[in-house]
Short mmCIF file of C-alpha atoms in Angstrom, two decimals:
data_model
loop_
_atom_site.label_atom_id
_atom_site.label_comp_id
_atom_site.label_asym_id
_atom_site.label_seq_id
_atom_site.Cartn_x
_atom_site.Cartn_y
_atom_site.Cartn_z
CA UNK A 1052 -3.65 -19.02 -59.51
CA UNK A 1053 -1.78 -15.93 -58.25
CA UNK A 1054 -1.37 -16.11 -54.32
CA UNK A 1055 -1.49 -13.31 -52.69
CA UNK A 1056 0.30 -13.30 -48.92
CA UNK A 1057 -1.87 -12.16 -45.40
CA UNK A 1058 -0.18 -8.07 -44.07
CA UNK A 1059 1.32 -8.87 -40.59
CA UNK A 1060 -0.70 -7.36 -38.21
CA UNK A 1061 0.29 -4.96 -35.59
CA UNK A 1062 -2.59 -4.31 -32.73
CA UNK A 1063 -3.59 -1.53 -30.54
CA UNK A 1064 -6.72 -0.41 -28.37
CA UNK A 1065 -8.89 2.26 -29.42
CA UNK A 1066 -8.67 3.86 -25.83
CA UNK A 1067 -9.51 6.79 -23.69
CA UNK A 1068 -7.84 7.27 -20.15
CA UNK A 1069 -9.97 8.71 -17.34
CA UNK A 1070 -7.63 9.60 -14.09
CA UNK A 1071 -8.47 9.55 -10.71
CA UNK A 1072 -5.88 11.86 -9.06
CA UNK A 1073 -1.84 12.70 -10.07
CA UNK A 1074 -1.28 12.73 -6.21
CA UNK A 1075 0.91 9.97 -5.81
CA UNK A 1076 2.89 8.61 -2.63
CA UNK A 1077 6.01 8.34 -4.61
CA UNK A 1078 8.59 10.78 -5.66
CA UNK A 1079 10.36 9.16 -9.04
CA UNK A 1080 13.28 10.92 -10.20
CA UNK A 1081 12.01 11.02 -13.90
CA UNK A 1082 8.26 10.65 -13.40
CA UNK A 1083 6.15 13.21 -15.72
CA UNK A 1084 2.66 11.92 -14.31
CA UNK A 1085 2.67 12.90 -10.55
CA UNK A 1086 1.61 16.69 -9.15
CA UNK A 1087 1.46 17.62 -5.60
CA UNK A 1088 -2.16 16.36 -3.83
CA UNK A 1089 -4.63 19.09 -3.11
CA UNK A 1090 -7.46 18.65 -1.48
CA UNK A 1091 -10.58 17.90 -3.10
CA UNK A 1092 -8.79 17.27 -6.39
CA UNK A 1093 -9.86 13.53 -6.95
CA UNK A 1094 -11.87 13.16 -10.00
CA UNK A 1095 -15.59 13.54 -9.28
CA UNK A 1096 -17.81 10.57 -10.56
CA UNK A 1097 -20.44 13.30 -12.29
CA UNK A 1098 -17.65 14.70 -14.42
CA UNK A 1099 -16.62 11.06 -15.66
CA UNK A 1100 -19.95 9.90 -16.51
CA UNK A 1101 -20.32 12.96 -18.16
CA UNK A 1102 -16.56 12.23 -20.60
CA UNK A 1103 -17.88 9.06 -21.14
CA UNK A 1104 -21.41 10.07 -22.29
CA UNK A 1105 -19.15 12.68 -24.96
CA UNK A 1106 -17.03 9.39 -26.15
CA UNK A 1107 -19.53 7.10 -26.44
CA UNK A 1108 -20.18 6.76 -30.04
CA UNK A 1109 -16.82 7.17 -31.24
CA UNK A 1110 -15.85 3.54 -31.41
CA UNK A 1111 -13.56 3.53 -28.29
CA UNK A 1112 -13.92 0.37 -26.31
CA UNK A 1113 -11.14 0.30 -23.54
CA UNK A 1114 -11.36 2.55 -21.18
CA UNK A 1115 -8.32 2.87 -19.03
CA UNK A 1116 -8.35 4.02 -15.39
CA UNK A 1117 -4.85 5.52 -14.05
CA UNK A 1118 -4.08 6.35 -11.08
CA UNK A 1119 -1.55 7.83 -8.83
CA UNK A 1120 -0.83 5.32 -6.09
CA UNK A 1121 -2.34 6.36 -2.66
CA UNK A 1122 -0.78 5.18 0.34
CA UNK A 1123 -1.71 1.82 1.79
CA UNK A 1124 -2.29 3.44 5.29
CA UNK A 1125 -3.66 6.73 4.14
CA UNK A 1126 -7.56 7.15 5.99
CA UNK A 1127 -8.79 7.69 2.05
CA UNK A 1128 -7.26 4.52 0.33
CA UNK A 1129 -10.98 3.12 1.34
CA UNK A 1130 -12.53 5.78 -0.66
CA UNK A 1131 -9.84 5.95 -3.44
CA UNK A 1132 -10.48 2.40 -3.94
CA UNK A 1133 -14.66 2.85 -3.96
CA UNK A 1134 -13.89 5.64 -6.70
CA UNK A 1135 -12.37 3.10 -8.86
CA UNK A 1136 -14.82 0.31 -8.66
CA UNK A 1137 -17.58 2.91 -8.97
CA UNK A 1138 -16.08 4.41 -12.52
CA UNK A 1139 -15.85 0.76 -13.51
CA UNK A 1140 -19.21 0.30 -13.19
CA UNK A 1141 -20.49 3.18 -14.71
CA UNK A 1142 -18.01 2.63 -17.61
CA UNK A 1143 -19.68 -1.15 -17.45
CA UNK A 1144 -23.00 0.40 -17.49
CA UNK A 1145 -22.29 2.40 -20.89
CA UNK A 1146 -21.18 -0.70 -22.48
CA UNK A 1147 -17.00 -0.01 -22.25
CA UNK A 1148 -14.57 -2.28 -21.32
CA UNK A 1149 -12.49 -0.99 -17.82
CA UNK A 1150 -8.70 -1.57 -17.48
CA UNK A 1151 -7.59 -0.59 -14.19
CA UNK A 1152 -3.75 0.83 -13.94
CA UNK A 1153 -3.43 2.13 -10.61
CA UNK A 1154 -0.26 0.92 -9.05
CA UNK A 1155 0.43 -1.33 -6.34
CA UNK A 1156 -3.09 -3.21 -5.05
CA UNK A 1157 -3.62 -6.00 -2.20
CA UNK A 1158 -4.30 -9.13 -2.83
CA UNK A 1159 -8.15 -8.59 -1.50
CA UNK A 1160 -8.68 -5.12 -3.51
CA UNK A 1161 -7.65 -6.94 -6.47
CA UNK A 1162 -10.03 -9.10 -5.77
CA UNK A 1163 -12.57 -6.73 -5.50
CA UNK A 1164 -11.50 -4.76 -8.87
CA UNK A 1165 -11.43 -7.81 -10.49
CA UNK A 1166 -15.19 -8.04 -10.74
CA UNK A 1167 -15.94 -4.71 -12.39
CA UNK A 1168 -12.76 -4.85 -14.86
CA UNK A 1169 -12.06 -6.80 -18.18
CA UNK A 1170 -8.19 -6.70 -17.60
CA UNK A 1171 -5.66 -4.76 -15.00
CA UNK A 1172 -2.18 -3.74 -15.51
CA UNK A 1173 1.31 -2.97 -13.61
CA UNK A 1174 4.66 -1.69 -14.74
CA UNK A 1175 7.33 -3.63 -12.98
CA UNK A 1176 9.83 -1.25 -14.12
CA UNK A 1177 12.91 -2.64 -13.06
CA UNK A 1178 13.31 -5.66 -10.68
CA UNK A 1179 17.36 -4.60 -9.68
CA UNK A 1180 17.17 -3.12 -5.79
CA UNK A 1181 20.10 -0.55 -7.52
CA UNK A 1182 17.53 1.72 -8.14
CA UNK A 1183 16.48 2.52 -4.53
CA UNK A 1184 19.38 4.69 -4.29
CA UNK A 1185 18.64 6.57 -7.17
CA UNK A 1186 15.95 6.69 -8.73
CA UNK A 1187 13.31 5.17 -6.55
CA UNK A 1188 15.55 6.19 -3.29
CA UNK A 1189 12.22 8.05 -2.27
CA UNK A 1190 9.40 5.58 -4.05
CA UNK A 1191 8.00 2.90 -1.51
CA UNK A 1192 5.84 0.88 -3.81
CA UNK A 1193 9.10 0.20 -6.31
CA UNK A 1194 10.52 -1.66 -4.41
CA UNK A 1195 11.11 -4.69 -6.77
CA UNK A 1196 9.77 -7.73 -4.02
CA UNK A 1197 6.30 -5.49 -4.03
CA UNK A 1198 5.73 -5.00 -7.52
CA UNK A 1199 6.45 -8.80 -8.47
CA UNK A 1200 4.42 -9.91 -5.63
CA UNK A 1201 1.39 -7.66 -7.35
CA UNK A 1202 2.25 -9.88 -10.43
CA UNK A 1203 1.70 -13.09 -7.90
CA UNK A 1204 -1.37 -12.01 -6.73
CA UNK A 1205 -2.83 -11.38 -10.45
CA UNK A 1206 -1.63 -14.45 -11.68
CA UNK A 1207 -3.07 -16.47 -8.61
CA UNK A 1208 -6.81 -14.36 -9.38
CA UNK A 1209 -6.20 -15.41 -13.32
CA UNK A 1210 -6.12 -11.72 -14.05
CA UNK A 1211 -5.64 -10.74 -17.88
CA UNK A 1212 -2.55 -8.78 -16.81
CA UNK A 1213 -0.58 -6.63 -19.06
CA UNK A 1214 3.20 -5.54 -17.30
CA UNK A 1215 6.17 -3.96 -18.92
CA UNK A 1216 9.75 -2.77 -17.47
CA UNK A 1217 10.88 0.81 -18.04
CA UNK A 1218 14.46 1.36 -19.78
CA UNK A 1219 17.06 4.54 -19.18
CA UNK A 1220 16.39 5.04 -15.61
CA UNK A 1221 20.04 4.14 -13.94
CA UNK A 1222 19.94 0.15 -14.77
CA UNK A 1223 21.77 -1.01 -16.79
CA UNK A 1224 21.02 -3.94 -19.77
CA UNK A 1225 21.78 -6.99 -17.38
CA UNK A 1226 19.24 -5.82 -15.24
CA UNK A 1227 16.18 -4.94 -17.75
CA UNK A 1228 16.89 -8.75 -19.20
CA UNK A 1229 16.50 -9.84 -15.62
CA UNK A 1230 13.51 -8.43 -15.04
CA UNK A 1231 12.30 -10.10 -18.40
CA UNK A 1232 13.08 -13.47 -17.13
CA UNK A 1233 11.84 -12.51 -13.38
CA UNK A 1234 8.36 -11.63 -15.73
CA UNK A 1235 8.27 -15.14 -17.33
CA UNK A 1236 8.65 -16.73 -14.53
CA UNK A 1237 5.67 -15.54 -13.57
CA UNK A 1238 3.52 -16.61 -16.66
CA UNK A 1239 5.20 -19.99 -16.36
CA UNK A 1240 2.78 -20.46 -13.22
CA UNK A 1241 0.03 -18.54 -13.90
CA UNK A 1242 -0.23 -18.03 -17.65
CA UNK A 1243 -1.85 -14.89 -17.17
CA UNK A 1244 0.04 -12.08 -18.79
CA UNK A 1245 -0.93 -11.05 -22.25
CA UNK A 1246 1.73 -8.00 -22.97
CA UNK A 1247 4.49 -6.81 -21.84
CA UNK A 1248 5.71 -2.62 -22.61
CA UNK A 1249 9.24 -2.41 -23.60
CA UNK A 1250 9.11 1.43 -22.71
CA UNK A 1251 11.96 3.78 -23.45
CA UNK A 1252 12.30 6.55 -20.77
CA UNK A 1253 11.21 9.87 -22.08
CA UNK A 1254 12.06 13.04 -20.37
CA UNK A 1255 9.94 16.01 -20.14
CA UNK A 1256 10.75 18.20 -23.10
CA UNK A 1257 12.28 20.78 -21.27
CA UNK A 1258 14.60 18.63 -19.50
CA UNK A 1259 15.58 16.71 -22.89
CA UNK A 1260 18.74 18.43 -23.28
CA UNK A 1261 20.11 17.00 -19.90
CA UNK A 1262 18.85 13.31 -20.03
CA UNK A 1263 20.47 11.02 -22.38
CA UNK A 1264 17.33 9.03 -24.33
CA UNK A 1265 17.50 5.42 -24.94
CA UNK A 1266 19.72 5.30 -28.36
CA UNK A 1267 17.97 3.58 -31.35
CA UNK A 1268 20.59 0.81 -31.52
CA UNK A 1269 19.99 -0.08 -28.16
CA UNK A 1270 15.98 -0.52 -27.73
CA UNK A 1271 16.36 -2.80 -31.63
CA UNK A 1272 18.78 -5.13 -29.96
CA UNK A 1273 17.03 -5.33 -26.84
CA UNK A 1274 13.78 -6.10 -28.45
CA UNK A 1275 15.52 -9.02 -30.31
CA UNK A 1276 16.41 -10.25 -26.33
CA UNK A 1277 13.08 -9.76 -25.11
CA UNK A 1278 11.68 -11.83 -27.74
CA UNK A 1279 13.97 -14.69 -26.98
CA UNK A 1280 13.14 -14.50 -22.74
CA UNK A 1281 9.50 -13.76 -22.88
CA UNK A 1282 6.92 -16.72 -24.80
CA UNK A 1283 5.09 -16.67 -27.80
CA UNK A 1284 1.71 -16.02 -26.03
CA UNK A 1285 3.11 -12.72 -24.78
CA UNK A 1286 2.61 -9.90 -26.74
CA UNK A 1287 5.31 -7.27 -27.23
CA UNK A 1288 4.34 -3.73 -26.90
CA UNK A 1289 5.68 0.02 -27.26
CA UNK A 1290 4.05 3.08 -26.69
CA UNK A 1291 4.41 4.47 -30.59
CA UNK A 1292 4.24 8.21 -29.80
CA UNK A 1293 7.71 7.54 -27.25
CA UNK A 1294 9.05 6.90 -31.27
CA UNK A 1295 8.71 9.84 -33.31
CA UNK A 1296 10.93 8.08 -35.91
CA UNK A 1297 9.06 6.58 -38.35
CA UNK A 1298 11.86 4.74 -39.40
CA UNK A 1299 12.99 3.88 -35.96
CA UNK A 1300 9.31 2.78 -35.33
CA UNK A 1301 9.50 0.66 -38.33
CA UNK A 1302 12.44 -1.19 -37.31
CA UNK A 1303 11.43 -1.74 -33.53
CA UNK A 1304 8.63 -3.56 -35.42
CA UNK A 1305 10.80 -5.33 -37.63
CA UNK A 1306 12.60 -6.22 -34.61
CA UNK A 1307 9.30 -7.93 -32.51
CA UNK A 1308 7.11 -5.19 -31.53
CA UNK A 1309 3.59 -6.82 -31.78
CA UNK A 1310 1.37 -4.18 -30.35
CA UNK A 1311 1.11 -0.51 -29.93
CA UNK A 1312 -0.92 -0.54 -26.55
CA UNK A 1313 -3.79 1.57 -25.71
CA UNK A 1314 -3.63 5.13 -27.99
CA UNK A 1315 -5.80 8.16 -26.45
CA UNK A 1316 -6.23 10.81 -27.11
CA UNK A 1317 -3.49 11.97 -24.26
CA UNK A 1318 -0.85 10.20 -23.27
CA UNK A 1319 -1.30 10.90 -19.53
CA UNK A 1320 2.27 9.51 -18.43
CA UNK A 1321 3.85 11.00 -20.98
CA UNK A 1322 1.76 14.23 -21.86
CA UNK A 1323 4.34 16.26 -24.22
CA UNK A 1324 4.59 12.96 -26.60
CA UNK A 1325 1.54 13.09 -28.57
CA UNK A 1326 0.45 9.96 -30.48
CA UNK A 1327 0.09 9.80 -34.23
CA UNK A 1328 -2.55 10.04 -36.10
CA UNK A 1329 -4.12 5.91 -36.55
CA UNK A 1330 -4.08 7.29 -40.34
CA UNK A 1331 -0.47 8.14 -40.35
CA UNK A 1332 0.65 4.65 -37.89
CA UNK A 1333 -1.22 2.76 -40.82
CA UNK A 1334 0.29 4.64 -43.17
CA UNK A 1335 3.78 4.06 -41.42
CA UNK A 1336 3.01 0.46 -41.26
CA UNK A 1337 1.98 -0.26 -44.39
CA UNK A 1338 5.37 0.61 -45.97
CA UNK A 1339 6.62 -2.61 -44.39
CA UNK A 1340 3.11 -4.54 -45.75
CA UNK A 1341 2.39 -3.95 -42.34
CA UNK A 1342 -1.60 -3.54 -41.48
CA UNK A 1343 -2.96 -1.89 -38.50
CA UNK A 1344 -5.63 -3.33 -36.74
CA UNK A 1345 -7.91 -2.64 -33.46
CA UNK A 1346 -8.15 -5.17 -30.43
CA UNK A 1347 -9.91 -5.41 -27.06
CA UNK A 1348 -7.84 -4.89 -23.91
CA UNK A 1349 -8.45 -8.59 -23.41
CA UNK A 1350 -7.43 -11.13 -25.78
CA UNK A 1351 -9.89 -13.88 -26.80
CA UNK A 1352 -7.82 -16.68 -25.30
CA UNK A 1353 -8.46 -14.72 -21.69
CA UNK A 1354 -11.82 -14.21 -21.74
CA UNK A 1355 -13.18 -17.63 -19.76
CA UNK A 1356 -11.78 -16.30 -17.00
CA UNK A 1357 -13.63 -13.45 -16.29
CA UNK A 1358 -17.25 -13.50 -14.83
CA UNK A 1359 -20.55 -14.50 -17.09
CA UNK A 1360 -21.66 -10.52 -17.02
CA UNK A 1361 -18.12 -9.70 -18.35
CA UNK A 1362 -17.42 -12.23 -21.16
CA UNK A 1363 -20.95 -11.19 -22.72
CA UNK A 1364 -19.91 -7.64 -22.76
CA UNK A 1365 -16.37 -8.69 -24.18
CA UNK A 1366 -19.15 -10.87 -26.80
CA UNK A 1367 -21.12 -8.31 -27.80
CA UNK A 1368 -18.08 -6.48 -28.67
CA UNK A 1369 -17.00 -8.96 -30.62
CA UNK A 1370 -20.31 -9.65 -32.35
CA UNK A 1371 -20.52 -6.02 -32.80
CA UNK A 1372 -16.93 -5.98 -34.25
CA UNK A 1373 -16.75 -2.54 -32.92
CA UNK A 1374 -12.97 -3.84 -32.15
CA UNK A 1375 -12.08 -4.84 -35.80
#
């Protein structure tokens, strides 16, 4: 009887991002996300409900909320934070699945989120203080205590937490490995964290020619370290449209890249790298008898943690296999 061998399977979300505001309290050398706050230019409610009504048949089940951070002292972090439980429910409400991204949270508004989202997520970045000359010299919230303590608190809820560190932004190797191990750590007490983003920094287009990008040779070989730090259970992840290289995409894959994350339509951190088509990644892929296949921005192994009105949504999508 001929046999006939199962296609690896590489996973991403079918997403769509929604944004609350670009104002953000931090000034990152190399961000591409932030703009200056105006007022009154929050996201109104009516005009997400509306994007979500448009989206709603079109097989999309993660819908992620970004955010930039707000200060923890500002008079409208109250509101801010109503804003985001409110979208949650209303993206609840029309049956998607919320993933909340919206930088550094308390330990109580965590708590909070926690009831109207299926899974919430935090880039550590880079846990080496080096950076707060540099890049982060004028970024309050990366400093690296703060961002690992928001990793504490979502371990200690038992939130489905996905974190990542960002590469090429003045640390060097040593550093980005430490932050790995600084990461597992972490899941060694908690068991919470289902990916982590190995994310090359990529500069605005315009300002390629003056930034060095993360060479080829060096994200392989430090994918083949991050899969020796981090456990099984944790799924590694890169942002495929950061890789316009098929080939170099291929090989990152090769080397222990699991899952492409969440592809929308617009890559809101990164908005002058657009994705590829799922048609041409599973074209890509399949080169290397490689399959591409959907997920839920909450693995099945997560899901008994979240409330009874939560895991049957997360059911019904599965039932439905609107994920598959």
């Amino acid at each position: 009887m001929k046999e006939f061998k199962t296609m690896k399977k590489i996973t991403y979300s079918p997403s769509y991002t929604i944004v609350i505001t670009y104002e953000c309290f931090n000034y990152c050398t190399y961000c591409n996300f932030r703009i200056n706050p105006q007022l009154g230019d929050w996201l109104k409610l009516t005009k997400a409900k509306k994007t979500l009504e448009e989206i709603s048949n079109k097989s999309i089940s993660e819908i992620l909320i970004l955010s930039g951070e707000i200060h923890p002292r500002s008079p409208e972090r109250k509101l801010w934070l109503q804003n985001i439980y409110y979208l949650c429910e209303i993206a609840l409400s029309m049956n998607f699945l919320p993933h909340i991204n919206v930088g550094l949270l308390t330990y109580t508004e965590m708590k909070i989120l926690q009831k109207v989202s299926i899974s919430m997520g935090l880039m550590i970045e880079q846990s080496t203080p080096i950076l707060l000359d540099n890049a982060h010299y004028n970024a309050p919230s990366k400093i690296p205590n703060l961002r690992l303590q928001h990793l504490e608190f979502a371990g200690k809820l038992q939130i489905p937490f996905t974190t990542g560190v960002l590469l090429n932004i003045g640390e060097k190797e040593k550093n980005s490995l430490d932050t790995l191990r600084k990461i597992n750590l972490v899941e060694q007490q908690w068991n919470n964290i289902q990916e982590v983003i190995l994310q090359p920094h990529s500069p605005e287009v315009e300002k390629k020619l003056h930034k060095s990008i993360f060479n080829q040779y060096q994200l392989v070989k430090f994918i083949n370290k991050a899969k020796n730090i981090l456990p099984a259970s944790i799924k590694l992840q890169l942002p495929p449209n950061l890789i316009q290289d098929p080939n170099y995409l291929l090989r990152c894959v090769q080397a222990g890249i699991q899952d492409l994350g969440g592809i929308s339509p617009k890559d809101e951190i990164n908005p002058n790298y657009s994705h590829f088509s799922k048609e041409k990644l599973s074209k890509i892929l399949k080169t290397k008898k490689l399959t591409l296949t959907t997920r839920l921005p909450i693995y099945s192994n997560y899901k008994n943690r979240l409330s009874e009105n939560l895991q049957k949504l997360v059911n019904f999508w599965q039932r439905n296999k609107k994920s598959t």
